[in-house]
Amino acid sequence: MGIYFDEKRSVFRLSTEHTAYFIGITDGKYVGHAYYGGPMEDCGCGYLMRAGEKPKPPSENPWEKASFADSYPFEYPAWGVGDYRESCLCVRTEGGHRCAELFYESHRIVSGKPGLPGLPATFEREGGGEAETLEIVCKDPVLGLKAVLRYSIFGDSDALARSVTLTNEGEENLYLEKVLSACLEMDNEGYELLTLNGSWARERHMEFSKLRHGFQGVESLRGVSSHQAQPFLALTTPDVGQDRGEVYAFHFVYSGNFSARAELTQFDTVRMTMGIHPDGFEWTLAPGESFTAPEVVCVYSDRGLGAMTRTFHDLYRNHLIRSPYLHRKRPVLINNWEATYFDFDKERLLEIARRAKEDGVEMLVMDDGWFGKRDNEHCSLGDWQVNERKLPGGLRALSEELKAMGMKFGIWLEPEMVSRDSELYREHPDWAIRIPGREPAMSRGQYILDLSRPEAADYVYQAVSAVLRSADISYVKWDMNRQMTDIGSAYLGREHQGELCHRYVLGVYRLQERLLREFPDLLLENCTSGGGRFDPGMLYYSPQIWCSDNTDAAERLRIQEGTALLYPLSAIGAHVSICPNHVNGRVTPFETRGYVALGGTFGYELDVVRLSDEERQAMRDQIALYHKYQELVREGDYYRIASVRENHEFDCYLAAAKDGSEALVTYVQETARSNYHSRRIRLAGLLPKERYVCTETGEEFSGELLMRGGLLVPPLPGDHAAKLWHFVKK
Ligand code: GLA
């Protein structure tokens, strides 16, 4: 593994254990993509760029430079000189012209992984010592623009992290109209496009579609990465499965507007791109200034989707999530939202806490409605003063009573917002994102604070930190409940309005960074009306993210399958809630809801006071399971065994210890089957030659028998019935 430059051939090689990535330089100027795939050492692969074919490169055929640009596999294509495929860069000059052309200038290979200013990014943990970074410096001499293309690899990962920094070395302003972060060129192999799409309460459903000529992809222009699309794109060979087929995946470490596209070209090559969405974006780069585009994580697998998934999981656990809770047991929490909505007071919360404590719950999370005069969703965001009518004695009194009963205390906040009906808005209407002369569109009665404005960002910080200092608060659910419209800032000048969406995201990052610096032990859970900002960017700040407002176990299987395609189970906020489910009215067994929530962070979102004795006993049993299995789920390898999305009958996945010593299998059926024999499922992630005992039944199996022969699942009575098996190596 490592990065190597073959000087004779002008080829760079970046190797990880199971992959290799080659970049070539043509004519001493053009930086092109030669190969990305399984491990390969031979740097003679530069011919794969086809620069020797017609049209020959400009040094040999200056009469056809435009045709050369039309097909050359640029590593970082720019707009304006004959490459008509998706470009990564579009620059306007003061003269109003749009064109850029980047030529190789120099490079360096450095050990380690540099951070990106103000942005979340993968990093090398202290003492890691095995990350390496290639920086290729390119220049456009006419614009005076320098571009540093950055590629990092890690000693323990098959992922590649890419980013780009642009610097204006000229004397005039440059206007960046488009700055994507990564591009990948390849020949088409009958690829299919894999994306994760959805909506509120239906986030991240996996979807495959055949690649056709032209552009296709996913995007968000909502100011957040969104419920509708995940900043992820993969090309898969048609035979792809969990353990077969090839996958090229891009995942964006960013939480705002994005574009992820694949383009099948006239020559049957494919170009994949990813970056900040160019619509509405413009960044003024004054002389001497730099702009860094966020990181894209690239993963290649020739061992199917399963290997891709585990590469992402390990990369994020080892090199992205910074929280001290990463490897810690998270407290079992109960959140009062679905139990009370806005209708609660201190006594009601304490009653819930007392009962929940008896059943083994460790933390009460007080959700929306504790501040200002907030008895509904239309007011008080921004007025972060406790409502003493509901909570006499304030947060301190509540937290102390909880502490006295042995419960931790967590709190809900929606810091990026301001209600139209709030003191804050009445005082500072110009702190809301809006366009002068236009009535901004409300959503949930609220506007978004302009976090590009330092006083607004500082107010938010002071308000949130004052809340956290006022009581013993262990956990924050940081919510964000509307999408961006009327994009204008009364703070930014005319030339900077196109920067607002990105500056807003940077503002969110800055706030959370600052908060975690002051409260390093805080367990932060990000949330955006459920899973509307579930992205690697937020994971850099919070080790867990609320996955969806939909807590129905049956739908959660699909949502959690798509989420776990990329994110470790330790990051997936999952709770048991009441039935009929508040989102879709479905009724599922209490036991099943618990098993499904065990595939995430685990907790409760219900009125424990109204549970039957039987349900409370089930709750105690579930919590015991959580204590037993949480470490395995948090630290283990995830294997998808079967998907209800594909078979419409049942879902099955497992968490296996990295050393093969144990595994927890979760099986949930969609509908009960009449008069069938047992169903055979083949496990994965075990050691074939070892023997395993099923801790529920005492039965013994070899690893190979469970993986090749399979496990027999007896017919289970009832729709949505579920079962867990725990296997331990003898
Ligand atoms: C969002 C969250 C919910 C809840 C409400 C409170 O919708 O996703 O879990 O916190 O806000 O208003």
XYZ file of C-alpha atoms and ligand atoms in Angstrom:
742
model
C 0.000 0.000 0.000
C 1.176 3.528 -0.620
C 1.544 6.264 -3.192
C 4.208 6.034 -5.857
C 5.221 8.212 -8.788
C 6.715 6.510 -11.846
C 8.693 9.424 -13.201
C 9.600 7.826 -16.500
C 6.013 7.164 -17.392
C 4.550 10.172 -15.568
C 2.107 7.927 -13.751
C 0.957 8.037 -10.121
C -0.130 4.877 -8.374
C -2.200 4.856 -5.188
C -2.563 1.372 -3.746
C -4.611 0.001 -0.891
C -4.908 -3.671 0.000
C -7.664 -4.432 -2.508
C -7.579 -1.470 -4.889
C -5.332 0.593 -7.108
C -5.871 4.049 -8.569
C -3.672 5.393 -11.383
C -3.340 8.947 -12.625
C -1.308 9.791 -15.708
C 0.071 12.995 -17.150
C -0.230 13.489 -20.899
C 1.981 15.925 -22.815
C 3.477 16.942 -19.480
C 0.321 18.988 -18.921
C -2.969 17.134 -18.805
C -3.837 15.192 -15.658
C -5.870 12.158 -16.672
C -7.378 9.079 -15.119
C -5.831 5.754 -16.133
C -7.278 3.057 -13.880
C -9.321 2.416 -10.739
C -10.018 -1.143 -9.762
C -8.585 -4.232 -8.121
C -4.948 -4.289 -6.998
C -2.426 -3.716 -9.794
C 1.205 -2.624 -9.682
C 2.090 -2.049 -13.314
C 2.544 1.640 -13.990
C 2.563 0.923 -17.709
C -1.210 1.462 -17.661
C -1.021 5.040 -18.964
C -2.121 3.842 -22.430
C -5.566 3.196 -20.928
C -6.135 6.951 -21.091
C -6.180 6.501 -24.888
C -4.191 9.684 -25.345
C -2.241 7.931 -28.113
C -5.359 7.287 -30.143
C -7.039 9.702 -32.495
C -7.404 12.570 -31.771
C -3.795 12.716 -30.682
C -2.855 15.095 -27.893
C -2.241 18.758 -28.755
C 1.569 18.286 -28.814
C 1.153 15.979 -31.826
C -1.997 17.406 -33.327
C -2.553 21.031 -32.323
C -5.257 21.308 -35.004
C -7.590 19.086 -33.021
C -7.234 20.182 -29.438
C -10.999 20.527 -29.083
C -11.574 16.895 -30.107
C -8.866 15.762 -27.704
C -10.614 17.618 -24.877
C -13.912 16.024 -25.884
C -12.755 12.553 -24.897
C -9.678 12.807 -22.658
C -10.365 11.286 -19.197
C -9.581 14.392 -17.146
C -9.121 13.926 -13.425
C -10.558 17.369 -12.814
C -12.302 18.653 -15.928
C -12.887 22.357 -16.402
C -15.490 24.114 -18.456
C -14.815 25.976 -21.642
C -12.206 24.331 -23.885
C -13.998 21.494 -25.604
C -14.835 18.997 -22.856
C -18.631 18.932 -23.129
C -19.169 16.292 -20.480
C -19.984 17.249 -16.900
C -17.234 19.568 -15.718
C -15.980 20.060 -12.181
C -14.986 23.684 -12.510
C -16.505 26.769 -14.070
C -14.833 30.123 -13.516
C -15.990 33.549 -14.659
C -13.580 36.435 -14.939
C -14.198 40.104 -14.265
C -14.466 40.432 -18.020
C -17.449 38.050 -17.931
C -15.769 35.138 -19.745
C -16.156 31.566 -18.594
C -13.257 29.260 -19.185
C -10.583 27.396 -17.266
C -7.824 25.061 -18.270
C -5.703 23.323 -15.666
C -2.194 22.160 -16.497
C 0.017 19.984 -14.348
C 2.632 22.041 -12.566
C 4.079 19.921 -9.742
C 3.164 17.395 -7.126
C 4.125 16.170 -3.697
C 3.495 13.019 -1.743
C 3.201 13.661 1.975
C 2.610 11.373 4.887
C -0.574 11.911 6.867
C -3.906 13.403 5.970
C -4.234 17.190 6.033
C -7.464 18.616 7.475
C -9.713 20.835 5.354
C -10.285 24.359 6.703
C -13.728 24.659 8.312
C -14.902 21.384 6.807
C -15.481 17.915 8.174
C -13.100 15.399 6.657
C -11.621 11.994 7.250
C -8.503 12.132 9.362
C -5.720 9.954 10.588
C -6.046 9.079 14.252
C -3.109 9.954 16.446
C -0.434 7.349 16.144
C -1.967 6.006 12.920
C 1.122 6.810 10.875
C -0.058 5.166 7.722
C -2.074 7.730 5.816
C -0.503 9.251 2.735
C -1.612 12.107 0.549
C -0.848 12.998 -3.026
C -1.214 16.648 -3.942
C -1.154 17.479 -7.618
C -0.748 21.172 -8.271
C -2.282 22.451 -11.497
C -2.467 25.960 -12.854
C -4.394 28.016 -15.320
C -1.815 30.637 -16.310
C -4.369 32.900 -17.956
C -6.630 33.066 -14.914
C -3.812 32.946 -12.399
C -5.701 30.102 -10.777
C -4.005 27.333 -8.847
C -5.799 24.046 -8.142
C -4.477 21.483 -5.701
C -6.026 18.059 -6.334
C -5.728 16.022 -3.152
C -5.915 12.212 -2.836
C -5.474 10.453 0.509
C -5.290 6.791 1.408
C -5.138 5.074 4.811
C -3.165 2.023 5.899
C -6.239 0.180 7.131
C -8.794 1.079 4.465
C -9.650 0.557 0.821
C -11.187 4.016 0.571
C -9.717 7.021 -1.166
C -10.511 10.554 0.024
C -10.442 13.418 -2.468
C -10.732 17.174 -2.247
C -9.660 20.252 -4.149
C -8.365 23.678 -3.133
C -8.436 26.608 -5.539
C -6.317 29.706 -5.005
C -6.477 32.956 -6.899
C -2.886 33.885 -7.681
C -3.913 36.545 -10.158
C -4.714 40.191 -9.774
C -8.440 40.247 -10.442
C -11.436 38.682 -8.780
C -12.436 35.251 -10.020
C -16.042 34.098 -9.734
C -16.345 30.385 -9.089
C -19.670 29.290 -10.555
C -19.061 25.605 -10.085
C -16.522 23.736 -7.982
C -17.164 20.017 -7.734
C -14.957 17.814 -5.614
C -14.370 14.653 -7.629
C -14.647 13.088 -11.037
C -14.077 9.521 -12.151
C -13.796 8.201 -15.690
C -14.317 4.634 -16.791
C -15.485 2.458 -19.659
C -19.078 1.357 -19.394
C -19.536 -2.253 -18.267
C -23.306 -2.263 -18.493
C -23.399 -0.356 -15.233
C -26.369 0.257 -13.067
C -26.741 3.289 -10.910
C -27.368 2.766 -7.215
C -28.795 5.682 -5.232
C -30.620 6.157 -1.920
C -33.828 8.101 -2.362
C -36.885 8.940 -0.323
C -38.872 11.551 1.462
C -39.714 12.540 5.026
C -40.445 9.286 6.933
C -39.175 7.266 3.941
C -35.509 8.135 3.876
C -32.732 6.317 2.023
C -34.481 3.579 0.116
C -32.093 1.735 -2.185
C -32.819 2.110 -5.868
C -31.059 0.623 -8.910
C -31.540 1.903 -12.435
C -29.918 1.050 -15.729
C -27.463 3.620 -16.968
C -28.533 5.315 -20.190
C -26.850 7.897 -22.384
C -26.823 11.387 -20.997
C -26.893 12.639 -17.427
C -28.528 10.995 -14.469
C -28.025 11.230 -10.770
C -29.285 12.711 -7.548
C -29.086 16.141 -5.984
C -30.298 18.435 -3.269
C -31.046 22.131 -3.514
C -32.804 22.248 -0.136
C -29.896 23.692 1.824
C -29.407 20.313 3.557
C -28.327 16.981 2.138
C -32.046 16.097 2.358
C -34.560 13.317 2.981
C -35.049 13.042 -0.753
C -31.519 12.104 -1.789
C -28.397 10.883 -0.074
C -25.115 12.465 -1.244
C -24.089 9.077 -2.569
C -23.812 7.519 -5.977
C -22.533 4.130 -7.050
C -22.075 2.367 -10.337
C -22.448 -1.373 -10.073
C -21.957 -4.169 -12.578
C -25.254 -5.876 -13.426
C -24.385 -9.045 -11.471
C -23.793 -7.130 -8.238
C -24.803 -8.778 -4.985
C -23.599 -8.715 -1.421
C -20.460 -10.683 -2.225
C -20.053 -10.464 -5.994
C -19.792 -7.843 -8.691
C -17.982 -4.529 -8.954
C -18.955 -1.254 -7.318
C -17.620 2.279 -7.738
C -19.042 4.479 -4.999
C -18.827 8.184 -4.147
C -20.010 9.596 -0.822
C -19.888 13.287 -0.027
C -18.648 14.502 3.351
C -20.940 17.494 3.231
C -24.336 18.560 4.602
C -25.727 21.041 2.088
C -26.703 21.292 -1.571
C -25.006 18.674 -3.667
C -24.976 17.194 -7.119
C -23.984 13.589 -7.818
C -24.122 12.581 -11.441
C -23.207 9.842 -13.854
C -22.968 10.498 -17.549
C -22.814 7.852 -20.250
C -21.029 9.566 -23.106
C -20.989 9.304 -26.894
C -17.940 7.003 -26.656
C -19.585 4.695 -24.097
C -17.385 5.935 -21.333
C -18.886 6.936 -18.023
C -18.055 10.022 -16.013
C -19.071 10.176 -12.368
C -18.972 13.514 -10.572
C -19.816 14.834 -7.136
C -19.696 18.167 -5.404
C -21.546 21.233 -4.194
C -24.541 21.837 -6.449
C -23.687 24.588 -8.925
C -27.262 25.961 -9.080
C -27.429 29.180 -7.119
C -23.778 28.829 -6.142
C -21.168 31.439 -6.811
C -18.056 32.196 -4.797
C -16.019 35.332 -5.259
C -12.352 34.528 -5.019
C -10.390 37.714 -4.481
C -6.647 37.767 -5.261
C -4.798 35.722 -2.677
C -7.916 33.875 -1.461
C -8.518 30.141 -1.475
C -11.608 27.977 -1.639
C -11.654 24.343 -0.561
C -14.288 22.013 -1.932
C -15.524 19.374 0.537
C -14.258 15.834 0.559
C -15.556 12.929 -1.487
C -14.884 9.416 -0.263
C -14.411 6.929 -3.114
C -14.748 3.222 -2.567
C -14.132 0.525 -5.144
C -15.070 -3.080 -4.487
C -14.810 -6.133 -6.709
C -16.315 -8.203 -3.905
C -19.800 -6.781 -4.104
C -21.823 -4.356 -2.053
C -20.981 -6.034 1.240
C -17.283 -5.199 0.963
C -18.173 -1.629 -0.037
C -20.420 -1.313 3.003
C -17.801 -2.588 5.411
C -15.187 -0.285 3.889
C -17.432 2.724 4.532
C -18.328 1.541 8.048
C -14.704 1.064 9.062
C -13.544 4.260 7.427
C -16.184 6.268 9.267
C -15.550 4.555 12.589
C -11.764 4.770 12.305
C -11.291 8.027 10.438
C -14.365 10.271 10.593
C -16.333 10.008 13.851
C -14.443 11.891 16.521
C -16.838 11.656 19.446
C -15.584 9.998 22.644
C -18.852 8.000 22.462
C -17.669 6.200 19.326
C -16.566 3.184 21.343
C -18.701 3.852 24.415
C -21.939 2.277 25.459
C -24.677 4.838 24.784
C -27.232 5.283 27.554
C -30.662 3.726 26.937
C -32.859 6.772 26.506
C -36.519 7.579 26.532
C -37.702 10.562 24.519
C -41.056 12.153 25.388
C -41.948 13.406 21.878
C -44.393 10.703 20.804
C -45.599 10.363 24.409
C -46.619 13.981 24.978
C -45.769 16.146 21.968
C -45.962 19.742 23.342
C -48.277 18.844 26.180
C -46.049 18.180 29.189
C -44.794 19.680 32.405
C -42.172 18.725 34.932
C -44.409 16.292 36.782
C -45.349 14.485 33.591
C -41.706 14.159 32.564
C -40.718 12.921 35.996
C -43.521 10.385 35.916
C -42.236 9.055 32.589
C -38.682 9.046 33.904
C -39.615 7.233 37.118
C -41.457 4.457 35.312
C -38.830 4.161 32.609
C -36.101 3.962 35.225
C -37.865 0.980 36.814
C -37.614 -0.773 33.455
C -33.925 -0.027 33.002
C -33.927 3.224 31.001
C -30.916 5.419 31.783
C -31.677 8.854 30.344
C -34.696 11.074 29.811
C -34.594 13.254 26.708
C -36.932 16.227 26.879
C -38.012 17.028 23.345
C -39.545 20.126 21.784
C -41.773 22.487 23.827
C -39.770 23.384 26.958
C -38.877 27.013 26.105
C -40.473 30.380 25.360
C -44.216 29.989 25.037
C -43.950 26.995 22.790
C -47.104 24.942 23.040
C -47.221 24.325 19.325
C -44.784 24.385 16.421
C -45.493 27.971 15.366
C -43.568 29.991 17.925
C -40.562 30.667 20.139
C -37.649 29.144 18.246
C -34.746 31.426 19.043
C -36.076 32.273 22.524
C -34.108 29.664 24.407
C -35.373 30.574 27.875
C -37.002 27.852 29.859
C -40.788 28.003 30.240
C -41.122 28.110 34.038
C -44.835 27.420 33.815
C -44.047 23.971 32.478
C -40.758 23.522 34.286
C -40.744 25.372 37.624
C -37.197 25.738 38.872
C -35.916 25.530 35.300
C -33.641 22.972 33.751
C -31.507 22.680 36.846
C -34.396 21.581 39.067
C -35.479 18.985 36.518
C -31.983 17.673 35.936
C -31.384 17.429 39.682
C -34.511 15.443 40.292
C -33.544 13.155 37.464
C -30.059 12.782 38.831
C -31.479 11.945 42.251
C -33.381 9.071 40.711
C -30.270 7.929 38.846
C -31.290 9.185 35.411
C -29.245 11.253 32.981
C -30.830 14.232 31.270
C -30.894 15.087 27.573
C -32.501 18.007 25.776
C -33.879 18.929 22.345
C -32.760 22.133 20.619
C -33.311 23.590 17.177
C -30.617 26.253 17.218
C -30.439 27.185 13.531
C -33.994 28.498 13.455
C -36.125 31.457 14.393
C -39.929 31.400 14.655
C -41.749 34.279 13.054
C -43.528 34.573 16.393
C -40.486 35.012 18.635
C -38.715 37.761 20.525
C -35.600 37.066 18.494
C -37.343 37.634 15.172
C -39.090 40.758 16.398
C -35.709 42.138 17.443
C -33.665 40.937 14.465
C -35.812 40.286 11.403
C -32.688 40.775 9.288
C -31.067 37.725 10.881
C -33.398 35.416 8.973
C -32.523 34.136 5.515
C -34.738 36.169 3.172
C -34.696 38.372 0.114
C -35.416 42.067 0.661
C -38.842 43.076 -0.600
C -40.175 39.511 -0.570
C -42.254 37.829 2.104
C -40.200 34.704 2.855
C -41.975 31.353 2.696
C -42.642 29.968 6.166
C -42.364 26.332 7.022
C -43.558 25.158 10.440
C -43.962 28.882 11.136
C -40.220 29.377 11.105
C -37.310 30.853 9.198
C -33.666 29.881 9.031
C -31.087 32.042 10.755
C -28.439 33.502 8.520
C -25.395 31.779 9.962
C -23.102 33.653 7.593
C -23.764 36.654 9.863
C -21.300 36.530 12.764
C -23.664 38.123 15.358
C -26.419 35.626 14.535
C -24.029 32.680 14.757
C -22.633 34.040 17.990
C -26.105 34.535 19.450
C -26.898 30.908 18.684
C -23.711 29.767 20.311
C -24.294 31.843 23.434
C -27.894 30.636 23.697
C -27.039 26.953 23.306
C -24.034 27.060 25.602
C -26.038 28.935 28.261
C -28.629 26.150 28.188
C -25.917 23.533 28.523
C -24.215 25.389 31.355
C -27.471 25.854 33.238
C -27.932 22.202 34.204
C -26.352 18.794 34.079
C -27.105 17.896 30.468
C -25.509 14.786 28.987
C -27.093 14.729 25.561
C -28.404 17.115 22.919
C -30.740 16.278 20.071
C -29.834 19.050 17.599
C -32.786 19.405 15.267
C -33.303 21.350 12.020
C -36.861 21.345 10.766
C -37.129 23.241 7.551
C -35.523 23.550 4.171
C -34.139 26.642 2.566
C -36.124 29.071 0.440
C -35.802 32.801 -0.325
C -32.046 32.547 -0.273
C -30.756 35.967 0.597
C -28.595 37.481 3.301
C -28.867 41.010 4.610
C -25.296 40.598 5.802
C -23.496 39.458 2.650
C -22.893 41.992 -0.075
C -24.197 41.789 -3.621
C -21.181 39.845 -4.906
C -21.466 37.256 -2.152
C -25.150 36.236 -2.227
C -24.296 33.038 -4.136
C -22.125 32.001 -1.195
C -24.934 31.914 1.338
C -25.905 28.236 1.190
C -22.316 27.093 1.574
C -21.517 29.720 4.211
C -24.590 28.520 6.104
C -23.295 24.937 6.143
C -19.874 26.181 7.250
C -21.684 28.116 9.983
C -23.402 24.955 11.244
C -20.073 23.135 11.290
C -18.418 26.017 13.141
C -21.174 26.068 15.753
C -21.000 22.361 16.465
C -17.212 22.439 16.523
C -17.233 25.257 19.041
C -19.845 23.532 21.166
C -17.955 20.265 21.285
C -14.799 22.090 22.229
C -16.541 23.597 25.264
C -18.523 20.436 26.090
C -16.277 17.597 24.931
C -18.248 14.990 26.843
C -21.602 15.892 25.347
C -23.367 13.135 23.431
C -24.641 14.959 20.359
C -27.307 13.465 18.107
C -28.060 15.367 14.930
C -31.583 15.269 13.522
C -33.346 17.039 10.664
C -37.082 16.307 10.758
C -35.904 12.754 11.154
C -33.152 11.871 8.696
C -32.971 14.959 6.468
C -29.305 15.638 7.133
C -27.969 12.142 7.634
C -24.617 12.555 5.948
C -20.919 11.961 6.625
C -20.461 15.693 7.284
C -22.705 15.596 10.349
C -21.113 12.356 11.486
C -17.866 14.229 12.010
C -19.625 16.130 14.811
C -22.148 13.646 16.186
C -21.520 9.917 16.545
C -25.224 9.215 15.966
C -27.953 10.779 13.832
C -31.715 10.353 14.181
C -32.485 8.102 11.239
C -36.136 8.888 10.557
C -39.281 10.169 12.244
C -40.790 6.936 11.028
C -40.368 4.450 13.880
C -42.615 1.764 12.358
C -40.510 -1.406 12.516
C -41.608 -2.626 9.076
C -40.668 0.589 7.267
C -37.594 1.017 9.407
C -36.220 -2.187 7.885
C -36.075 -0.489 4.501
C -34.820 2.823 5.882
C -32.180 1.148 8.017
C -31.092 -1.119 5.162
C -30.345 1.914 2.989
C -28.728 3.762 5.880
C -26.581 0.795 6.886
C -25.436 0.452 3.284
C -23.045 3.290 4.184
C -23.211 4.052 7.891
C -22.149 1.903 10.835
C -25.053 0.715 12.997
C -23.563 2.703 15.896
C -24.532 5.886 14.013
C -28.164 5.016 13.327
C -30.645 6.565 15.789
C -33.357 3.926 16.332
C -36.103 3.771 18.984
C -39.019 1.582 19.965
C -42.316 3.444 19.710
C -45.968 2.740 20.315
C -48.533 1.082 17.997
C -50.567 1.917 16.010
C -47.517 3.745 14.708
C -47.889 7.527 14.735
C -46.692 7.951 11.145
C -48.471 5.167 9.292
C -50.813 3.444 11.749
C -49.193 0.046 11.348
C -49.226 -2.447 14.186
C -46.167 -4.624 14.711
C -45.250 -6.836 17.682
C -43.480 -5.029 20.542
C -40.720 -7.605 20.364
C -40.066 -6.878 16.674
C -39.828 -3.144 17.342
C -37.155 -3.878 19.913
C -35.156 -6.149 17.614
C -35.209 -3.552 14.841
C -34.112 -0.768 17.215
C -31.255 -2.987 18.428
C -29.829 -2.548 14.915
C -29.132 1.082 15.834
C -28.435 3.184 18.920
C -31.543 1.878 20.789
C -33.996 3.740 22.980
C -37.698 4.470 23.491
C -40.049 7.048 22.108
C -43.346 6.283 23.860
C -45.453 6.867 26.942
C -44.178 4.233 29.292
C -46.916 5.158 31.766
C -49.527 3.720 29.410
C -47.768 0.439 28.715
C -49.302 -2.815 29.929
C -47.404 -4.954 32.408
C -46.663 -7.348 29.609
C -45.185 -4.581 27.459
C -43.113 -3.319 30.356
C -41.722 -6.790 30.849
C -40.913 -6.898 27.134
C -39.169 -3.555 27.552
C -37.030 -4.945 30.375
C -36.132 -7.934 28.229
C -35.198 -5.668 25.325
C -32.977 -3.527 27.506
C -31.244 -6.649 28.764
C -30.616 -7.609 25.132
C -29.242 -4.152 24.452
C -26.733 -4.487 27.281
C -25.771 -7.908 26.051
C -25.342 -7.058 22.374
C -24.578 -3.343 22.144
C -20.829 -3.788 21.885
C -21.139 -6.378 19.136
C -23.542 -4.174 17.186
C -21.440 -1.058 17.708
C -18.042 -2.542 16.913
C -18.817 -5.497 14.681
C -18.928 -6.098 10.934
C -22.311 -5.755 9.283
C -23.520 -8.376 6.802
C -26.748 -8.034 4.847
C -28.161 -11.532 4.420
C -31.525 -10.924 2.738
C -33.596 -7.882 1.941
C -37.347 -7.513 2.189
C -36.957 -4.817 -0.458
C -35.959 -7.546 -2.923
C -37.825 -10.628 -1.757
C -40.930 -8.928 -0.281
C -41.041 -11.655 2.361
C -38.343 -11.224 4.967
C -35.329 -9.244 6.047
C -32.153 -10.580 7.595
C -28.825 -9.072 8.631
C -26.147 -9.809 11.146
C -23.402 -8.186 13.162
C -20.292 -10.331 13.478
C -17.375 -9.667 15.792
C -14.289 -8.730 13.816
C -12.426 -11.741 15.196
C -15.283 -14.091 14.266
C -15.945 -14.933 17.921
C -19.695 -14.199 17.877
C -22.542 -13.001 15.703
C -26.029 -11.664 16.232
C -28.552 -12.503 13.510
C -31.752 -10.459 13.125
C -34.603 -11.913 11.106
C -37.951 -10.179 10.512
C -40.689 -11.551 8.292
C -43.083 -9.293 6.436
C -46.031 -11.651 6.362
C -46.707 -15.017 7.961
C -46.685 -18.005 5.583
C -49.178 -20.826 5.873
C -48.240 -24.472 5.512
C -44.569 -24.024 4.632
C -41.478 -25.751 5.869
C -38.701 -23.792 7.458
C -36.778 -21.216 5.467
C -33.036 -21.619 4.923
C -30.800 -18.595 5.362
C -27.059 -18.630 4.831
C -25.039 -16.610 7.298
C -21.781 -14.761 6.722
C -18.870 -13.306 8.656
C -18.087 -16.477 10.674
C -14.916 -18.564 10.721
C -15.663 -21.646 8.583
C -13.552 -24.087 10.569
C -14.686 -22.991 14.019
C -17.653 -24.349 15.933
C -20.403 -22.079 17.187
C -23.038 -22.529 19.858
C -26.419 -20.872 19.540
C -26.897 -19.243 22.944
C -30.706 -19.453 22.723
C -30.961 -23.188 22.011
C -27.558 -24.628 22.898
C -27.332 -26.174 19.409
C -23.892 -26.440 17.860
C -22.850 -25.748 14.262
C -19.625 -25.248 12.382
C -19.082 -21.851 10.785
C -19.024 -23.415 7.328
C -22.294 -25.181 7.954
C -24.006 -21.945 8.959
C -22.504 -20.081 6.010
C -22.858 -22.727 3.286
C -25.588 -25.007 4.547
C -27.473 -22.309 6.383
C -29.740 -21.894 9.354
C -33.305 -23.179 9.291
C -35.863 -20.608 10.343
C -39.082 -22.255 11.470
C -42.348 -20.676 10.295
C -43.087 -17.827 12.706
C -46.689 -17.058 13.613
C -47.955 -13.589 12.712
C -47.067 -10.810 10.313
C -43.893 -8.902 11.222
C -42.789 -11.632 13.599
C -39.064 -11.572 14.298
C -36.308 -13.640 15.786
C -32.750 -13.141 17.001
C -29.999 -15.740 17.133
C -26.738 -15.292 18.923
C -23.847 -17.552 17.993
C -20.715 -17.777 20.064
C -17.520 -19.508 19.023
C -16.692 -22.469 21.237
C -38.583 16.869 14.370
C -37.904 15.635 14.923
C -38.819 14.942 15.896
C -39.215 15.902 17.004
C -39.843 17.144 16.411
C -40.093 18.187 17.470
O -39.638 16.525 13.546
O -37.510 14.796 13.903
O -38.192 13.802 16.434
O -38.082 16.233 17.759
O -39.024 17.714 15.413
O -40.652 19.329 16.950
